[in-house]
Coordinates of N, CA and C in Angstrom, one line a residue:
X150 N 46.0 -103.2 101.3 CA 47.0 -102.9 100.2 C 48.4 -103.5 100.6
X151 N 48.7 -103.8 101.8 CA 50.0 -104.4 102.2 C 50.1 -105.7 101.7
X152 N 49.0 -106.5 101.6 CA 49.1 -107.9 101.1 C 49.4 -107.9 99.6
X153 N 48.9 -106.9 98.9 CA 49.1 -106.9 97.5 C 50.6 -106.7 97.2
X154 N 51.3 -105.8 98.0 CA 52.7 -105.6 97.7 C 53.5 -106.9 98.0
X155 N 53.1 -107.6 99.1 CA 53.8 -108.8 99.4 C 53.6 -109.8 98.3
X156 N 52.4 -109.9 97.7 CA 52.1 -110.8 96.7 C 53.0 -110.5 95.4
X157 N 53.2 -109.3 95.1 CA 54.0 -108.9 94.0 C 55.5 -109.3 94.2
X158 N 55.9 -109.1 95.4 CA 57.3 -109.5 95.7 C 57.6 -110.9 95.5
X159 N 56.6 -111.8 96.0 CA 56.7 -113.2 95.8 C 56.8 -113.6 94.4
X160 N 55.9 -113.0 93.6 CA 55.8 -113.3 92.1 C 57.2 -112.9 91.5
X161 N 57.7 -111.7 91.9 CA 58.9 -111.3 91.3 C 60.1 -112.2 91.7
X162 N 60.1 -112.8 92.9 CA 61.1 -113.7 93.3 C 61.0 -115.0 92.6
X163 N 59.8 -115.4 92.2 CA 59.7 -116.7 91.5 C 60.0 -116.6 90.0
X164 N 60.2 -115.4 89.5 CA 60.4 -115.2 88.1 C 61.7 -115.7 87.6
X165 N 62.0 -115.6 86.3 CA 63.2 -116.1 85.7 C 64.5 -115.5 86.2
X166 N 64.5 -114.2 86.5 CA 65.7 -113.6 87.0 C 66.2 -114.2 88.3
X167 N 65.2 -114.5 89.2 CA 65.5 -115.1 90.5 C 66.1 -116.5 90.3
X168 N 65.6 -117.3 89.3 CA 66.1 -118.6 89.1 C 67.5 -118.6 88.6
X169 N 67.8 -117.6 87.7 CA 69.2 -117.5 87.2 C 70.1 -117.2 88.3
X170 N 69.7 -116.3 89.3 CA 70.5 -115.9 90.4 C 71.0 -117.2 91.2
X171 N 70.1 -118.1 91.4 CA 70.4 -119.3 92.3 C 71.3 -120.2 91.5
X172 N 71.0 -120.5 90.2 CA 71.9 -121.4 89.5 C 73.3 -120.9 89.2
X173 N 73.4 -119.6 89.1 CA 74.7 -119.0 88.8 C 75.7 -119.3 90.0
X174 N 75.2 -119.3 91.2 CA 76.0 -119.6 92.3 C 76.3 -121.0 92.6
X175 N 75.6 -122.0 92.0 CA 75.8 -123.4 92.3 C 76.9 -124.0 91.5
X176 N 77.8 -124.7 92.1 CA 78.9 -125.3 91.4 C 78.4 -126.4 90.5
X177 N 77.3 -127.0 90.7 CA 76.8 -128.1 89.9 C 76.5 -127.6 88.5
X178 N 76.2 -126.4 88.3 CA 75.9 -125.8 87.0 C 77.1 -125.8 86.1
X179 N 78.3 -125.7 86.7 CA 79.5 -125.7 85.9 C 79.8 -127.1 85.4
X180 N 80.5 -127.2 84.2 CA 81.0 -128.4 83.7 C 82.3 -128.7 84.4
X181 N 82.6 -130.0 84.6 CA 83.9 -130.3 85.3 C 84.4 -131.7 84.9
X182 N 85.7 -131.9 85.2 CA 86.3 -133.2 85.0 C 87.4 -133.4 86.1
X183 N 87.8 -134.6 86.3 CA 88.9 -134.9 87.2 C 90.2 -135.2 86.5
X184 N 91.3 -134.7 86.9 CA 92.6 -135.0 86.4 C 93.2 -136.1 87.3
X185 N 93.4 -137.3 86.9 CA 93.9 -138.3 87.7 C 95.1 -139.0 87.1
X186 N 95.8 -139.8 87.9 CA 96.9 -140.6 87.4 C 96.7 -142.0 87.9
X187 N 96.0 -142.8 87.2 CA 95.7 -144.2 87.6 C 96.3 -145.2 86.6
X188 N 96.6 -146.3 87.1 CA 97.2 -147.4 86.3 C 96.3 -148.6 86.5
X189 N 96.0 -149.3 85.4 CA 95.2 -150.5 85.5 C 96.2 -151.6 86.0
X190 N 96.0 -152.0 87.2 CA 96.9 -153.0 87.8 C 96.9 -154.3 87.0
X191 N 95.8 -154.7 86.5 CA 95.7 -156.0 85.7 C 96.6 -155.9 84.5
X192 N 96.6 -154.7 83.8 CA 97.4 -154.5 82.6 C 98.9 -154.6 83.0
X193 N 99.3 -154.0 84.1 CA 100.7 -154.0 84.5 C 101.1 -155.4 84.9
X194 N 100.2 -156.1 85.5 CA 100.4 -157.6 85.9 C 100.6 -158.4 84.6
X195 N 99.8 -158.1 83.6 CA 99.9 -158.9 82.3 C 101.3 -158.6 81.7
X196 N 101.7 -157.3 81.7 CA 103.0 -156.9 81.1 C 104.1 -157.6 81.9
X197 N 104.0 -157.6 83.2 CA 105.0 -158.3 84.0 C 105.1 -159.7 83.7
X198 N 104.0 -160.4 83.6 CA 104.0 -161.8 83.3 C 104.5 -162.1 81.9
X199 N 104.2 -161.3 80.9 CA 104.8 -161.4 79.6 C 106.3 -161.2 79.6
X200 N 106.7 -160.3 80.4 CA 108.2 -160.0 80.5 C 108.9 -161.2 81.1
X201 N 108.3 -161.7 82.2 CA 108.9 -162.9 82.9 C 109.0 -164.1 81.9
X202 N 107.9 -164.3 81.1 CA 107.9 -165.4 80.2 C 109.0 -165.2 79.1
X203 N 109.2 -164.0 78.6 CA 110.2 -163.7 77.6 C 111.6 -163.9 78.2
X204 N 111.8 -163.5 79.5 CA 113.1 -163.6 80.1 C 113.5 -165.1 80.3
X205 N 112.5 -165.9 80.5 CA 112.7 -167.3 80.7 C 113.0 -168.1 79.3
X206 N 112.5 -167.5 78.2 CA 112.6 -168.2 76.9 C 113.7 -167.6 76.0
X207 N 114.1 -166.3 76.1 CA 115.0 -165.7 75.2 C 116.4 -166.3 75.4
X208 N 117.1 -166.5 74.2 CA 118.4 -167.1 74.2 C 119.4 -166.2 75.0
X209 N 119.3 -164.9 74.8 CA 120.3 -164.0 75.4 C 120.1 -163.9 76.9
X210 N 119.1 -164.4 77.5 CA 118.9 -164.4 78.9 C 119.1 -165.8 79.6
X211 N 119.5 -166.8 78.7 CA 119.7 -168.1 79.3 C 121.0 -168.1 80.2
X212 N 120.9 -168.7 81.4 CA 122.0 -168.8 82.3 C 122.4 -167.5 83.0
X213 N 121.5 -166.5 82.9 CA 121.8 -165.2 83.6 C 120.9 -165.0 84.8
X214 N 120.0 -166.0 85.1 CA 119.1 -166.0 86.2 C 118.3 -164.7 86.3
X215 N 117.9 -164.2 85.1 CA 117.1 -163.0 85.0 C 115.7 -163.3 85.4
X216 N 115.2 -162.5 86.4 CA 113.8 -162.6 86.9 C 113.2 -161.2 87.1
X217 N 111.8 -161.3 87.0 CA 111.1 -160.1 87.3 C 109.9 -160.5 88.2
X218 N 109.5 -159.8 89.2 CA 108.4 -160.2 90.1 C 107.9 -159.0 90.8
X219 N 106.7 -159.1 91.3 CA 106.1 -158.1 92.1 C 106.8 -158.0 93.5
X220 N 107.0 -156.8 94.0 CA 107.6 -156.6 95.3 C 106.6 -155.7 96.1
X221 N 105.6 -156.3 96.7 CA 104.6 -155.6 97.4 C 103.5 -155.2 96.4
X222 N 102.7 -154.2 96.8 CA 101.5 -153.8 96.0 C 101.9 -153.0 94.8
X223 N 102.8 -152.1 94.9 CA 103.2 -151.2 93.7 C 104.6 -151.4 93.3
X224 N 105.4 -152.3 93.9 CA 106.8 -152.5 93.6 C 107.1 -153.6 92.6
X225 N 108.1 -153.4 91.8 CA 108.6 -154.5 90.9 C 110.0 -154.7 91.1
X226 N 110.5 -155.9 91.2 CA 111.9 -156.3 91.5 C 112.4 -157.0 90.3
X227 N 113.5 -156.6 89.7 CA 114.2 -157.3 88.6 C 115.6 -157.7 89.1
X228 N 116.0 -158.9 88.6 CA 117.3 -159.4 89.1 C 118.0 -160.2 88.0
X229 N 119.3 -160.1 87.9 CA 120.1 -160.9 87.0 C 121.5 -161.0 87.5
X230 N 122.3 -161.9 86.8 CA 123.7 -162.1 87.2 C 124.6 -160.9 86.8
X231 N 124.3 -160.1 85.8 CA 125.1 -159.0 85.4 C 124.3 -157.7 85.3
X232 N 125.0 -156.6 85.4 CA 124.3 -155.3 85.3 C 123.7 -155.1 84.0
X233 N 124.4 -155.6 82.9 CA 123.8 -155.5 81.5 C 122.5 -156.2 81.4
X234 N 122.5 -157.5 81.9 CA 121.3 -158.3 81.7 C 120.1 -157.8 82.6
X235 N 120.3 -157.2 83.8 CA 119.2 -156.7 84.6 C 118.7 -155.5 83.9
X236 N 119.6 -154.7 83.3 CA 119.1 -153.5 82.5 C 118.3 -153.9 81.3
X237 N 118.8 -155.0 80.6 CA 118.0 -155.5 79.5 C 116.7 -156.0 79.9
X238 N 116.6 -156.6 81.1 CA 115.3 -157.2 81.6 C 114.3 -156.0 81.8
X239 N 114.9 -154.9 82.3 CA 114.0 -153.7 82.5 C 113.5 -153.2 81.2
X240 N 114.3 -153.2 80.1 CA 113.9 -152.8 78.8 C 112.8 -153.7 78.3
X241 N 112.9 -155.0 78.5 CA 111.8 -155.9 78.1 C 110.5 -155.6 78.8
X242 N 110.6 -155.3 80.1 CA 109.4 -154.9 80.8 C 108.8 -153.6 80.3
X243 N 109.6 -152.6 80.0 CA 109.2 -151.4 79.4 C 108.4 -151.6 78.0
X244 N 109.0 -152.5 77.2 CA 108.4 -152.8 75.9 C 107.0 -153.4 76.1
X245 N 106.9 -154.3 77.1 CA 105.6 -154.9 77.4 C 104.5 -153.9 77.9
X246 N 105.0 -152.9 78.7 CA 104.1 -151.9 79.2 C 103.6 -151.0 78.0
X247 N 104.5 -150.7 77.1 CA 104.1 -149.9 76.0 C 103.1 -150.6 75.1
X248 N 103.3 -151.9 74.9 CA 102.4 -152.7 74.1 C 101.0 -152.7 74.7
X249 N 100.9 -152.5 76.0 CA 99.6 -152.5 76.7 C 99.1 -151.1 76.9
X250 N 99.7 -150.2 76.2 CA 99.3 -148.7 76.3 C 99.4 -148.1 77.7
X251 N 100.4 -148.5 78.4 CA 100.7 -148.0 79.7 C 101.9 -147.0 79.5
X252 N 101.7 -145.8 79.9 CA 102.8 -144.8 79.8 C 104.0 -145.2 80.7
X253 N 105.2 -145.0 80.1 CA 106.4 -145.3 80.9 C 106.6 -144.2 82.1
X254 N 105.8 -143.2 82.1 CA 105.8 -142.2 83.1 C 105.4 -142.8 84.5
X255 N 104.6 -143.9 84.4 CA 104.2 -144.5 85.7 C 105.2 -145.4 86.3
X256 N 106.3 -145.7 85.5 CA 107.4 -146.5 86.0 C 108.5 -145.7 86.6
X257 N 108.8 -145.9 87.8 CA 110.0 -145.2 88.5 C 111.0 -146.3 88.9
X258 N 112.0 -146.4 88.0 CA 113.0 -147.5 88.3 C 114.3 -146.9 88.7
X259 N 114.9 -147.6 89.7 CA 116.2 -147.2 90.3 C 117.3 -147.7 89.3
X260 N 118.6 -147.2 89.6 CA 119.7 -147.7 88.9 C 120.0 -149.2 89.4
X261 N 120.7 -150.0 88.6 CA 121.1 -151.3 89.0 C 122.0 -151.3 90.2
X262 N 121.7 -152.1 91.2 CA 122.5 -152.2 92.4 C 123.1 -153.6 92.5
X263 N 124.4 -153.6 92.9 CA 125.0 -154.9 93.1 C 124.6 -155.5 94.5
X264 N 124.2 -156.7 94.5 CA 123.8 -157.4 95.7 C 124.4 -158.8 95.7
X265 N 125.6 -158.8 96.3 CA 126.3 -160.1 96.3 C 126.8 -160.4 94.9
X266 N 126.4 -161.6 94.4 CA 126.8 -162.0 93.0 C 125.7 -161.6 92.0
X267 N 124.7 -160.9 92.4 CA 123.6 -160.5 91.5 C 123.4 -159.0 91.4
X268 N 122.7 -158.6 90.4 CA 122.4 -157.2 90.3 C 120.9 -157.1 90.4
X269 N 120.4 -156.0 91.1 CA 119.0 -155.8 91.2 C 118.6 -154.4 90.8
X270 N 117.3 -154.3 90.3 CA 116.7 -153.0 90.0 C 115.3 -153.0 90.8
X271 N 115.1 -152.0 91.6 CA 113.8 -151.8 92.2 C 113.1 -150.8 91.5
X272 N 111.8 -151.1 91.2 CA 111.0 -150.1 90.4 C 109.6 -150.0 91.1
X273 N 109.0 -148.9 90.9 CA 107.7 -148.7 91.5 C 106.7 -148.3 90.4
X274 N 105.4 -148.6 90.5 CA 104.4 -148.2 89.6 C 103.7 -147.0 90.4
X275 N 103.8 -145.8 89.8 CA 103.3 -144.6 90.4 C 101.8 -144.5 90.2
X276 N 101.1 -144.3 91.3 CA 99.6 -144.1 91.2 C 99.3 -142.7 91.9
X277 N 98.4 -142.0 91.3 CA 98.0 -140.7 91.9 C 99.0 -139.6 91.5
X278 N 98.6 -138.4 91.8 CA 99.3 -137.2 91.5 C 99.9 -136.6 92.8
X279 N 101.2 -136.6 92.9 CA 101.9 -136.1 94.1 C 101.5 -134.6 94.3
X280 N 101.5 -134.1 95.5 CA 101.1 -132.7 95.8 C 101.9 -131.6 95.0
X281 N 103.2 -131.8 94.9 CA 104.0 -130.8 94.2 C 103.6 -130.7 92.7
X282 N 103.4 -131.9 92.1 CA 103.0 -132.0 90.7 C 101.6 -131.4 90.6
X283 N 100.7 -131.7 91.5 CA 99.3 -131.2 91.5 C 99.3 -129.7 91.5
X284 N 100.2 -129.1 92.4 CA 100.3 -127.6 92.5 C 100.8 -127.1 91.1
X285 N 101.8 -127.8 90.5 CA 102.3 -127.3 89.2 C 101.2 -127.3 88.2
X286 N 100.4 -128.4 88.2 CA 99.3 -128.5 87.2 C 98.3 -127.4 87.4
X287 N 97.9 -127.1 88.7 CA 96.9 -126.1 89.0 C 97.5 -124.7 88.6
X288 N 98.8 -124.5 88.8 CA 99.4 -123.2 88.4 C 99.4 -123.1 86.9
X289 N 99.7 -124.1 86.2 CA 99.7 -124.1 84.7 C 98.3 -123.8 84.2
X290 N 97.2 -124.4 84.8 CA 95.9 -124.1 84.4 C 95.5 -122.6 84.7
X291 N 95.9 -122.2 85.8 CA 95.6 -120.8 86.2 C 96.3 -119.8 85.3
X292 N 97.6 -120.1 85.0 CA 98.4 -119.1 84.2 C 98.1 -119.2 82.7
X293 N 97.9 -120.4 82.1 CA 97.8 -120.6 80.7 C 96.5 -121.1 80.2
X294 N 95.6 -121.5 81.1 CA 94.3 -122.0 80.7 C 93.3 -120.8 80.5
X295 N 92.2 -121.2 79.9 CA 91.1 -120.1 79.7 C 90.7 -119.5 81.0
X296 N 90.3 -118.2 80.9 CA 89.8 -117.5 82.0 C 88.5 -118.2 82.5
X297 N 88.3 -118.1 83.9 CA 87.1 -118.7 84.4 C 87.2 -120.2 84.7
X298 N 88.3 -120.8 84.4 CA 88.5 -122.3 84.7 C 89.2 -122.4 86.0
X299 N 88.7 -123.2 86.9 CA 89.4 -123.4 88.2 C 89.8 -124.8 88.4
X300 N 90.9 -125.0 89.1 CA 91.5 -126.3 89.4 C 91.6 -126.4 90.9
X301 N 91.0 -127.4 91.5 CA 91.1 -127.7 92.9 C 91.8 -129.0 93.2
X302 N 92.8 -129.0 94.1 CA 93.5 -130.2 94.4 C 92.6 -131.0 95.4
X303 N 92.3 -132.2 95.1 CA 91.5 -133.1 96.0 C 92.3 -134.4 96.2
X304 N 93.1 -134.4 97.2 CA 93.9 -135.6 97.5 C 95.0 -135.8 96.5
X305 N 94.9 -137.0 95.8 CA 95.9 -137.3 94.7 C 95.3 -137.0 93.3
X306 N 94.3 -136.1 93.2 CA 93.8 -135.8 91.9 C 93.4 -134.3 91.9
X307 N 93.0 -133.8 90.8 CA 92.5 -132.4 90.6 C 91.1 -132.4 90.0
X308 N 90.3 -131.5 90.5 CA 88.9 -131.3 89.9 C 89.0 -129.9 89.1
X309 N 88.8 -130.0 87.8 CA 88.8 -128.8 87.0 C 87.4 -128.5 86.6
X310 N 87.0 -127.2 86.9 CA 85.6 -126.8 86.6 C 85.6 -125.5 85.8
X311 N 84.5 -125.3 85.1 CA 84.4 -124.0 84.3 C 83.0 -123.9 83.7
X312 N 82.7 -122.8 83.2 CA 81.3 -122.5 82.7 C 81.1 -123.2 81.3
X313 N 82.2 -123.2 80.5 CA 82.0 -123.7 79.1 C 82.8 -125.0 78.9
X314 N 82.2 -126.0 78.3 CA 82.8 -127.2 78.0 C 84.0 -127.0 77.1
X315 N 83.9 -126.1 76.2 CA 85.0 -125.8 75.3 C 86.3 -125.4 76.0
X316 N 86.1 -124.6 77.1 CA 87.2 -124.2 78.0 C 87.9 -125.5 78.6
X317 N 87.0 -126.4 79.1 CA 87.5 -127.6 79.7 C 88.3 -128.5 78.7
X318 N 87.8 -128.5 77.5 CA 88.6 -129.3 76.4 C 89.9 -128.6 76.1
X319 N 89.9 -127.2 76.2 CA 91.2 -126.5 76.0 C 92.2 -126.8 77.1
X320 N 91.7 -127.0 78.3 CA 92.5 -127.4 79.4 C 93.1 -128.8 79.2
X321 N 92.3 -129.7 78.8 CA 92.8 -131.1 78.5 C 93.9 -131.0 77.4
X322 N 93.7 -130.2 76.4 CA 94.7 -130.1 75.4 C 96.0 -129.5 75.9
X323 N 95.8 -128.5 76.8 CA 97.0 -127.9 77.4 C 97.8 -128.9 78.3
X324 N 97.0 -129.7 79.0 CA 97.7 -130.7 79.9 C 98.3 -131.8 79.1
X325 N 97.7 -132.2 78.0 CA 98.3 -133.2 77.1 C 99.6 -132.8 76.5
X326 N 99.7 -131.5 76.2 CA 100.9 -130.9 75.6 C 102.0 -130.5 76.6
X327 N 101.6 -130.5 77.9 CA 102.6 -130.1 78.9 C 103.6 -131.2 79.2
X328 N 104.8 -130.8 79.5 CA 105.8 -131.7 79.8 C 105.8 -132.0 81.3
X329 N 104.9 -132.9 81.7 CA 104.8 -133.3 83.1 C 105.3 -134.7 83.4
X330 N 105.9 -135.0 84.5 CA 106.5 -136.3 84.8 C 105.4 -137.3 85.3
X331 N 104.2 -137.1 84.9 CA 103.1 -138.0 85.4 C 102.2 -138.3 84.2
X332 N 101.7 -139.5 84.2 CA 100.7 -139.9 83.1 C 99.4 -139.5 83.6
X333 N 98.7 -138.7 82.8 CA 97.4 -138.1 83.2 C 96.2 -138.7 82.4
X334 N 95.1 -138.9 83.1 CA 93.9 -139.3 82.5 C 92.8 -138.3 83.0
X335 N 91.7 -138.3 82.2 CA 90.6 -137.4 82.5 C 89.4 -138.2 82.8
X336 N 88.8 -138.0 84.0 CA 87.7 -138.8 84.4 C 86.5 -137.9 84.7
X337 N 85.3 -138.6 84.9 CA 84.1 -137.9 85.4 C 83.8 -136.6 84.7
X338 N 83.9 -136.6 83.4 CA 83.5 -135.4 82.6 C 82.1 -135.2 82.6
X339 N 81.6 -134.0 83.2 CA 80.2 -133.7 83.3 C 80.0 -132.3 82.8

């Protein structure tokens, strides 16, 4: 009669309640997406090249030696003879970024600096989410997002997970409406 009791226990463990117990604990059962801040380098390159072409052709930039060029992997350098023209060159670059659907939040430009007889502006294309901003986003999701949704910081991005897809969509709406100094995209929605 001992083997009969063991048999019943095995059957009970293989039943539906047991399966539910294991899937409830697995993170893969949750829906999730990644919050990232990535910029298509090719699109930025196209915007930079278009700005350079416009600077070389526009009448109001003639004779001002206005230039724009890459300065390293993520840096952009602008230069002109006057502070006004280098600032105008930056505005041309911004216009080209906007036309290519690139948020201006990815552009971090310094004030014009005098360098001998020319003025320069150093700018950077921001990639990834800095840790202080990531913490701010995670806190925003925790405080204002739907219950049961979790945000984990993973390097320069966040993984948001929850039981219901509707909750995840609510988090995306929350983040789109938030006033954050970073351009966000949502990847790997599962």
